[in-house]
């Protein structure tokens, strides 16, 4: 039976980023996910690293530190991959009505943005970046924004971690807390696959963490997000657009439109309602692009959110060897690398977690 210092439940952004941090600290790690790498909400077709969050483009929490951490991880992964899976596109945020414009402009001018991260534009200036977007009273330009093929990024991390002797259990499993507070990870059904023991266990499994008896009192909120991949005869923007969803691409013949924010849903699969919503948003924000495009594929995933829309990290109140990292919501690309570092500092050196993300707030 193989023994590891840490077991990680979840092969998405949280779990893979945490596994990478374990290797940096010389900690042996086993990553477990029956859905495979990026098999859950982290498997969205394209995502943004965008420090302007929410309807009014507010500056994200600790955005400078978060951006620095994810950029380092992206560069590391890209250097090991033959596929280009991210680029600096910037993010254009055109206001869609006057009230939004007023609040976006205030946030742009009064919040403590890093130098050259944020520029308020009037509509004429917005049109110098994109002549086709619908704009009311101005918008915000975020030149540091990144577009990322998240599945390719996580695939590159997987190959890096394999070379660093990280163990992977990508099949149904069962976990058991032993009398000595260690954990046994075993195949859920009879199998020739070996069992493993771990000194500590970190739950990075997104919204499904609340299905575990150890975490079923957490106020995790499931939010369904749907994205559509469009084919087009012409996509010649070199930037992403964010306005009640986002539009971005890493090619010139297709783009991704996302995402819905559904708090009430009956199925985790893509549906016609989500498709109609995305088409309506695209036809409103960029009508010319909509007229020359068609939906080729739909994707859906369920993200974990919290009452204050901030992630949650920390130790179980009764089980000292059990930890949690979830609630990334729609900011997984921006937050994931930095929060993994905070969590490992907490686990290894008892460094206090920031109150905004600590499990102690519940």
PDB file of N, CA and C in Angstrom, residues 145-191:
ATOM      1  N   UNK A 145      -5.918  41.349 -18.977  1.00  0.00           N
ATOM      2  CA  UNK A 145      -6.750  40.147 -18.984  1.00  0.00           C
ATOM      3  C   UNK A 145      -6.199  39.052 -19.884  1.00  0.00           C
ATOM      4  N   UNK A 146      -6.388  37.801 -19.461  1.00  0.00           N
ATOM      5  CA  UNK A 146      -5.895  36.637 -20.198  1.00  0.00           C
ATOM      6  C   UNK A 146      -7.061  35.746 -20.608  1.00  0.00           C
ATOM      7  N   UNK A 147      -6.935  35.114 -21.775  1.00  0.00           N
ATOM      8  CA  UNK A 147      -7.859  34.076 -22.205  1.00  0.00           C
ATOM      9  C   UNK A 147      -7.136  32.739 -22.129  1.00  0.00           C
ATOM     10  N   UNK A 148      -7.793  31.740 -21.518  1.00  0.00           N
ATOM     11  CA  UNK A 148      -7.138  30.461 -21.235  1.00  0.00           C
ATOM     12  C   UNK A 148      -8.031  29.296 -21.661  1.00  0.00           C
ATOM     13  N   UNK A 149      -7.440  28.344 -22.372  1.00  0.00           N
ATOM     14  CA  UNK A 149      -8.088  27.049 -22.572  1.00  0.00           C
ATOM     15  C   UNK A 149      -7.799  26.243 -21.307  1.00  0.00           C
ATOM     16  N   UNK A 150      -8.756  26.183 -20.403  1.00  0.00           N
ATOM     17  CA  UNK A 150      -8.507  25.638 -19.069  1.00  0.00           C
ATOM     18  C   UNK A 150      -8.210  24.147 -19.119  1.00  0.00           C
ATOM     19  N   UNK A 151      -8.899  23.405 -19.977  1.00  0.00           N
ATOM     20  CA  UNK A 151      -8.645  21.974 -20.049  1.00  0.00           C
ATOM     21  C   UNK A 151      -7.226  21.692 -20.515  1.00  0.00           C
ATOM     22  N   UNK A 152      -6.736  22.458 -21.478  1.00  0.00           N
ATOM     23  CA  UNK A 152      -5.362  22.264 -21.947  1.00  0.00           C
ATOM     24  C   UNK A 152      -4.359  22.679 -20.867  1.00  0.00           C
ATOM     25  N   UNK A 153      -4.681  23.727 -20.134  1.00  0.00           N
ATOM     26  CA  UNK A 153      -3.816  24.151 -19.028  1.00  0.00           C
ATOM     27  C   UNK A 153      -3.713  23.054 -17.978  1.00  0.00           C
ATOM     28  N   UNK A 154      -4.845  22.494 -17.577  1.00  0.00           N
ATOM     29  CA  UNK A 154      -4.824  21.450 -16.561  1.00  0.00           C
ATOM     30  C   UNK A 154      -4.189  20.169 -17.090  1.00  0.00           C
ATOM     31  N   UNK A 155      -4.351  19.910 -18.375  1.00  0.00           N
ATOM     32  CA  UNK A 155      -3.682  18.760 -18.980  1.00  0.00           C
ATOM     33  C   UNK A 155      -2.169  18.925 -18.913  1.00  0.00           C
ATOM     34  N   UNK A 156      -1.683  20.142 -19.191  1.00  0.00           N
ATOM     35  CA  UNK A 156      -0.244  20.406 -19.101  1.00  0.00           C
ATOM     36  C   UNK A 156       0.245  20.246 -17.664  1.00  0.00           C
ATOM     37  N   UNK A 157      -0.543  20.730 -16.697  1.00  0.00           N
ATOM     38  CA  UNK A 157      -0.171  20.532 -15.290  1.00  0.00           C
ATOM     39  C   UNK A 157      -0.128  19.051 -14.942  1.00  0.00           C
ATOM     40  N   UNK A 158      -1.058  18.289 -15.469  1.00  0.00           N
ATOM     41  CA  UNK A 158      -1.086  16.842 -15.210  1.00  0.00           C
ATOM     42  C   UNK A 158       0.233  16.191 -15.623  1.00  0.00           C
ATOM     43  N   UNK A 159       0.724  16.517 -16.806  1.00  0.00           N
ATOM     44  CA  UNK A 159       1.972  15.929 -17.283  1.00  0.00           C
ATOM     45  C   UNK A 159       3.169  16.387 -16.440  1.00  0.00           C
ATOM     46  N   UNK A 160       3.133  17.630 -15.988  1.00  0.00           N
ATOM     47  CA  UNK A 160       4.190  18.115 -15.087  1.00  0.00           C
ATOM     48  C   UNK A 160       4.165  17.342 -13.772  1.00  0.00           C
ATOM     49  N   UNK A 161       2.972  17.167 -13.219  1.00  0.00           N
ATOM     50  CA  UNK A 161       2.840  16.489 -11.931  1.00  0.00           C
ATOM     51  C   UNK A 161       3.215  15.014 -12.022  1.00  0.00           C
ATOM     52  N   UNK A 162       2.889  14.381 -13.158  1.00  0.00           N
ATOM     53  CA  UNK A 162       3.289  12.983 -13.342  1.00  0.00           C
ATOM     54  C   UNK A 162       4.803  12.844 -13.290  1.00  0.00           C
ATOM     55  N   UNK A 163       5.506  13.790 -13.905  1.00  0.00           N
ATOM     56  CA  UNK A 163       6.972  13.753 -13.898  1.00  0.00           C
ATOM     57  C   UNK A 163       7.534  13.988 -12.496  1.00  0.00           C
ATOM     58  N   UNK A 164       6.746  14.640 -11.638  1.00  0.00           N
ATOM     59  CA  UNK A 164       7.177  14.897 -10.268  1.00  0.00           C
ATOM     60  C   UNK A 164       6.695  13.813  -9.303  1.00  0.00           C
ATOM     61  N   UNK A 165       6.267  12.685  -9.868  1.00  0.00           N
ATOM     62  CA  UNK A 165       5.861  11.504  -9.086  1.00  0.00           C
ATOM     63  C   UNK A 165       4.610  11.721  -8.252  1.00  0.00           C
ATOM     64  N   UNK A 166       3.759  12.638  -8.670  1.00  0.00           N
ATOM     65  CA  UNK A 166       2.441  12.744  -8.032  1.00  0.00           C
ATOM     66  C   UNK A 166       1.622  11.512  -8.405  1.00  0.00           C
ATOM     67  N   UNK A 167       0.938  10.929  -7.415  1.00  0.00           N
ATOM     68  CA  UNK A 167       0.084   9.791  -7.687  1.00  0.00           C
ATOM     69  C   UNK A 167      -1.298  10.239  -8.151  1.00  0.00           C
ATOM     70  N   UNK A 168      -1.924   9.452  -9.012  1.00  0.00           N
ATOM     71  CA  UNK A 168      -3.262   9.778  -9.506  1.00  0.00           C
ATOM     72  C   UNK A 168      -4.163   8.560  -9.368  1.00  0.00           C
ATOM     73  N   UNK A 169      -5.346   8.785  -8.849  1.00  0.00           N
ATOM     74  CA  UNK A 169      -6.383   7.761  -8.751  1.00  0.00           C
ATOM     75  C   UNK A 169      -7.612   8.328  -9.458  1.00  0.00           C
ATOM     76  N   UNK A 170      -7.764   8.026 -10.757  1.00  0.00           N
ATOM     77  CA  UNK A 170      -8.817   8.624 -11.568  1.00  0.00           C
ATOM     78  C   UNK A 170      -9.915   7.601 -11.832  1.00  0.00           C
ATOM     79  N   UNK A 171     -10.494   7.129 -10.765  1.00  0.00           N
ATOM     80  CA  UNK A 171     -11.559   6.137 -10.823  1.00  0.00           C
ATOM     81  C   UNK A 171     -12.406   6.280  -9.559  1.00  0.00           C
ATOM     82  N   UNK A 172     -13.597   5.696  -9.526  1.00  0.00           N
ATOM     83  CA  UNK A 172     -14.410   5.768  -8.312  1.00  0.00           C
ATOM     84  C   UNK A 172     -13.651   5.233  -7.102  1.00  0.00           C
ATOM     85  N   UNK A 173     -13.792   5.903  -5.981  1.00  0.00           N
ATOM     86  CA  UNK A 173     -13.016   5.584  -4.793  1.00  0.00           C
ATOM     87  C   UNK A 173     -13.888   5.696  -3.546  1.00  0.00           C
ATOM     88  N   UNK A 174     -13.359   5.170  -2.463  1.00  0.00           N
ATOM     89  CA  UNK A 174     -13.950   5.371  -1.139  1.00  0.00           C
ATOM     90  C   UNK A 174     -12.834   5.819  -0.206  1.00  0.00           C
ATOM     91  N   UNK A 175     -13.168   6.696   0.733  1.00  0.00           N
ATOM     92  CA  UNK A 175     -12.155   7.149   1.686  1.00  0.00           C
ATOM     93  C   UNK A 175     -12.595   6.762   3.097  1.00  0.00           C
ATOM     94  N   UNK A 176     -11.626   6.420   3.914  1.00  0.00           N
ATOM     95  CA  UNK A 176     -11.896   5.971   5.281  1.00  0.00           C
ATOM     96  C   UNK A 176     -10.940   6.658   6.237  1.00  0.00           C
ATOM     97  N   UNK A 177     -11.477   7.195   7.314  1.00  0.00           N
ATOM     98  CA  UNK A 177     -10.646   7.787   8.360  1.00  0.00           C
ATOM     99  C   UNK A 177     -10.223   6.693   9.328  1.00  0.00           C
ATOM    100  N   UNK A 178      -8.932   6.514   9.450  1.00  0.00           N
ATOM    101  CA  UNK A 178      -8.399   5.470  10.317  1.00  0.00           C
ATOM    102  C   UNK A 178      -8.298   5.949  11.769  1.00  0.00           C
ATOM    103  N   UNK A 179      -8.084   5.033  12.676  1.00  0.00           N
ATOM    104  CA  UNK A 179      -8.021   5.381  14.096  1.00  0.00           C
ATOM    105  C   UNK A 179      -6.868   6.331  14.417  1.00  0.00           C
ATOM    106  N   UNK A 180      -5.817   6.265  13.620  1.00  0.00           N
ATOM    107  CA  UNK A 180      -4.676   7.156  13.859  1.00  0.00           C
ATOM    108  C   UNK A 180      -4.817   8.486  13.121  1.00  0.00           C
ATOM    109  N   UNK A 181      -6.029   8.788  12.627  1.00  0.00           N
ATOM    110  CA  UNK A 181      -6.369  10.040  11.940  1.00  0.00           C
ATOM    111  C   UNK A 181      -5.771  10.140  10.544  1.00  0.00           C
ATOM    112  N   UNK A 182      -5.208   9.044  10.017  1.00  0.00           N
ATOM    113  CA  UNK A 182      -4.799   9.022   8.623  1.00  0.00           C
ATOM    114  C   UNK A 182      -5.984   8.560   7.778  1.00  0.00           C
ATOM    115  N   UNK A 183      -5.797   8.548   6.449  1.00  0.00           N
ATOM    116  CA  UNK A 183      -6.886   8.243   5.534  1.00  0.00           C
ATOM    117  C   UNK A 183      -6.491   7.097   4.618  1.00  0.00           C
ATOM    118  N   UNK A 184      -7.432   6.234   4.338  1.00  0.00           N
ATOM    119  CA  UNK A 184      -7.238   5.188   3.337  1.00  0.00           C
ATOM    120  C   UNK A 184      -8.130   5.493   2.139  1.00  0.00           C
ATOM    121  N   UNK A 185      -7.537   5.472   0.953  1.00  0.00           N
ATOM    122  CA  UNK A 185      -8.264   5.679  -0.304  1.00  0.00           C
ATOM    123  C   UNK A 185      -8.281   4.347  -1.028  1.00  0.00           C
ATOM    124  N   UNK A 186      -9.476   3.842  -1.314  1.00  0.00           N
ATOM    125  CA  UNK A 186      -9.606   2.519  -1.930  1.00  0.00           C
ATOM    126  C   UNK A 186     -10.572   2.586  -3.107  1.00  0.00           C
ATOM    127  N   UNK A 187     -10.405   1.719  -4.110  1.00  0.00           N
ATOM    128  CA  UNK A 187     -11.389   1.637  -5.196  1.00  0.00           C
ATOM    129  C   UNK A 187     -12.781   1.381  -4.637  1.00  0.00           C
ATOM    130  N   UNK A 188     -13.783   2.036  -5.207  1.00  0.00           N
ATOM    131  CA  UNK A 188     -15.144   1.899  -4.685  1.00  0.00           C
ATOM    132  C   UNK A 188     -15.723   0.515  -4.924  1.00  0.00           C
ATOM    133  N   UNK A 189     -15.214  -0.188  -5.963  1.00  0.00           N
ATOM    134  CA  UNK A 189     -15.668  -1.533  -6.286  1.00  0.00           C
ATOM    135  C   UNK A 189     -14.453  -2.455  -6.337  1.00  0.00           C
ATOM    136  N   UNK A 190     -14.664  -3.758  -6.252  1.00  0.00           N
ATOM    137  CA  UNK A 190     -13.535  -4.685  -6.344  1.00  0.00           C
ATOM    138  C   UNK A 190     -12.694  -4.413  -7.585  1.00  0.00           C
ATOM    139  N   UNK A 191     -11.408  -4.279  -7.388  1.00  0.00           N
ATOM    140  CA  UNK A 191     -10.533  -3.861  -8.472  1.00  0.00           C
ATOM    141  C   UNK A 191      -9.114  -4.287  -8.145  1.00  0.00           C
TER     142      UNK A 191
END
